[in-house]
């Protein structure tokens, strides 16, 4: 069974918010930080470390 990455991320994010109930500012910081890291010079290093 192949699940698209975007669907898996939505489900995991929704479950995390419902079960853990992190504060809104923490969600915003994590999303913004991930977005900024994806466009930084560290992106290739992170990509190779994840794979």
Rosetta silent file (secondary structure, phi, psi, omega in degrees, C-alpha in Angstrom):
SEQUENCE: XXXXXXXXXXXXXXXXXXXXXXXXXXXXXXXXXXXXXXXXXXXXXXXXXXX
SCORE:     score description
SCORE:     0.000 S_00000001
   1 L     0.000  124.278  178.820    0.000    0.000    0.000 S_00000001
   2 L  -102.934  122.680  178.218    1.464    3.346   -1.081 S_00000001
   3 L  -110.711  128.330  177.651    0.438    6.390    0.916 S_00000001
   4 L   -61.843  146.290 -177.998    1.364    9.838   -0.411 S_00000001
   5 H   -60.354  -40.440 -178.200    3.758   11.748    1.832 S_00000001
   6 H   -63.615  -36.009  178.816    1.439   14.759    2.086 S_00000001
   7 H   -70.145  -41.601  178.400   -1.407   12.554    3.335 S_00000001
   8 H   -63.025  -41.016  179.462    0.808   10.847    5.913 S_00000001
   9 H   -66.003  -38.819  177.989    2.054   14.235    7.163 S_00000001
  10 H   -64.209  -44.664 -178.947   -1.484   15.575    7.472 S_00000001
  11 H   -65.515  -45.513  179.721   -2.638   12.523    9.446 S_00000001
  12 H   -64.876  -41.354  177.788    0.397   12.541   11.758 S_00000001
  13 H   -63.635  -43.320  179.896    0.081   16.297   12.291 S_00000001
  14 H   -64.088  -44.691  178.661   -3.632   16.078   13.037 S_00000001
  15 H   -64.507  -39.940  178.674   -3.125   13.222   15.504 S_00000001
  16 H   -62.556  -42.097  179.809   -0.233   15.048   17.161 S_00000001
  17 H   -68.462  -40.627 -178.647   -2.286   18.190   17.652 S_00000001
  18 H   -71.296  -37.615 -174.326   -5.306   16.269   18.976 S_00000001
  19 H   -89.175  -40.719 -174.368   -3.378   13.960   21.325 S_00000001
  20 H   -91.305  -31.479 -178.580   -0.456   16.077   22.560 S_00000001
  21 L    54.674   61.127  176.596   -2.130   19.533   22.381 S_00000001
  22 L   -73.587  156.901  177.843    0.995   21.663   21.874 S_00000001
  23 L   -66.571  154.372 -177.334    0.630   25.437   22.147 S_00000001
  24 H   -61.719  -36.128 -179.303   -0.067   27.344   18.944 S_00000001
  25 H   -65.928  -32.594  179.281    3.191   29.284   19.075 S_00000001
  26 H   -68.507  -40.937  176.937    5.164   26.015   19.136 S_00000001
  27 H   -61.276  -44.655 -179.530    3.380   24.746   16.033 S_00000001
  28 H   -63.980  -41.469 -179.838    4.088   28.051   14.260 S_00000001
  29 H   -65.581  -42.490  179.520    7.782   28.003   15.255 S_00000001
  30 H   -65.752  -42.141  178.366    8.248   24.412   14.075 S_00000001
  31 H   -65.927  -45.051  179.649    6.519   25.068   10.744 S_00000001
  32 H   -66.012  -42.038  178.456    8.437   28.294   10.133 S_00000001
  33 H   -62.832  -41.821  177.410   11.728   26.716   11.200 S_00000001
  34 H   -65.014  -40.025  178.111   11.218   23.762    8.872 S_00000001
  35 H   -64.159  -43.398 -179.714   10.326   26.060    6.001 S_00000001
  36 H   -69.790  -36.980  177.821   13.415   28.207    6.578 S_00000001
  37 H   -66.614  -34.007 -179.191   15.710   25.175    6.951 S_00000001
  38 H   -66.342  -23.078 -178.826   14.430   23.717    3.680 S_00000001
  39 L  -106.941   13.419 -177.255   15.629   26.833    1.839 S_00000001
  40 L   -99.602  178.850  177.762   18.969   27.198    3.648 S_00000001
  41 L   -72.812  -13.462  178.754   22.473   25.976    2.848 S_00000001
  42 L   -82.783   -7.593 -176.737   21.902   23.157    5.357 S_00000001
  43 H   -57.478  -46.032  178.726   19.181   21.582    3.201 S_00000001
  44 H   -63.521  -34.895  178.870   21.538   19.204    1.314 S_00000001
  45 H   -66.614  -45.143  179.397   23.143   18.086    4.594 S_00000001
  46 H   -64.616  -41.296 -179.465   19.748   17.414    6.189 S_00000001
  47 H   -62.784  -42.515  179.824   18.551   15.623    3.035 S_00000001
  48 H   -71.501  -30.902  178.583   21.558   13.301    2.983 S_00000001
  49 H   -71.544  -33.678 -179.443   21.245   12.628    6.724 S_00000001
  50 H   -73.693  -35.216 -177.983   17.565   11.683    6.379 S_00000001
  51 L   -82.803    0.000    0.000   18.176    9.308    3.476 S_00000001
